[in-house]
Amino acid sequence: MQDCIYICLCQTGTRVAKAIKFFTKKPYNHASVTGDPTFSVMYSFCRSYKHSPLPATFNHEVIGSGVLGMYDEIPCEIYEIRLTAEQKKRFEEMIRHFQENRSSYSYNLIGMWTVLLQIGLERKRKFVCSQFVAHVLHESGVELAKSESLYRPEDLRHLPSAKLVYRGDLNCYQAHRNAASYHLQGA
């Protein structure tokens, strides 16, 4: 069995999300990553409280909870990246590192603008969501075309190793996944 990780790109309805979409003109403004095919938990750099954009830091996200539970429809794309066993182990170690050192990290407010303007500025222990996903991918051994500090959610859509496995409403992903699994088992 192949080891995989998954990138979730979505567009929530928060004011910050709408502002980012206005400036970028792109369909998705938020990126999360998970190694769990059931999507019971995803990881990202995002707001810590659903009704306030700050404080923001490394957080886990659950479909139907927090910001991901505030909206009836959340457009998304989910990508699968196949990894070797060693790469998957490094991915899990990276996630564990962020979990154990969460208080040492914070959201990269300046990075919102430097990523938008494509100015490569790496800030120690500070990430926006897409920089975090790119960082975890790179540290896991996934080849990236440019510096982690330049990655936008849109760029993650075009990773050569990423395979689109779902496009639709994030709230409906589990039903889609269960139906796909049923069809595979019944074949």
Phi, psi and omega in degrees: 000135181281137174279139181223156165234164185228138175251129176249122175249130183215168178232105177273179182257015180293161178299319179297316179299317179295322178294316179299317180297322178301315182284321185273333185061025180253155185288337184230142183235359183226142181232137175226163179222149176210153173256002184260113181296344177275351180059034179294333175208141175238163182233143180194176168256116187199180181299146179274335180232133190298332183263005181219128181292339178232145003286159178222144182194195174295127181217158170263149181235144179233129178301129180090005182226155180060217178300325180286003175243002184273345188233140180292330180225129178231100178300138181208164166228140178239130181243142177252135175237122179279138181233158169284167178300321179294318178296319180295321177297317178295321177302311180297323177295321178296314180298316178300318178301313180295321178298315183285339184239026185308319183291347179274355184242157175210171181286143182268082182301318177296326181298333176304319182277320181293325176293314179303317182273359180057047174256116183287099179231106178270129179241126184298128176063023177226132182218151159265170187304313184288327175295318178299311180300315178298319179298313180296319178299311181299313180293337177277349179104011177276130182287131178246150183276342181210178181300142178306325184292346182261355186285128173253162175307321179302321180294326181293336177294338189248017176296130181302329183273356183267129179247123178294123180245347179199140171222127181159209181277126180302324180296340181260001185299317182300318179297319177299314182296317179297320179294318180296319179295319180297316180295323179293319181290326181279349184289000000 
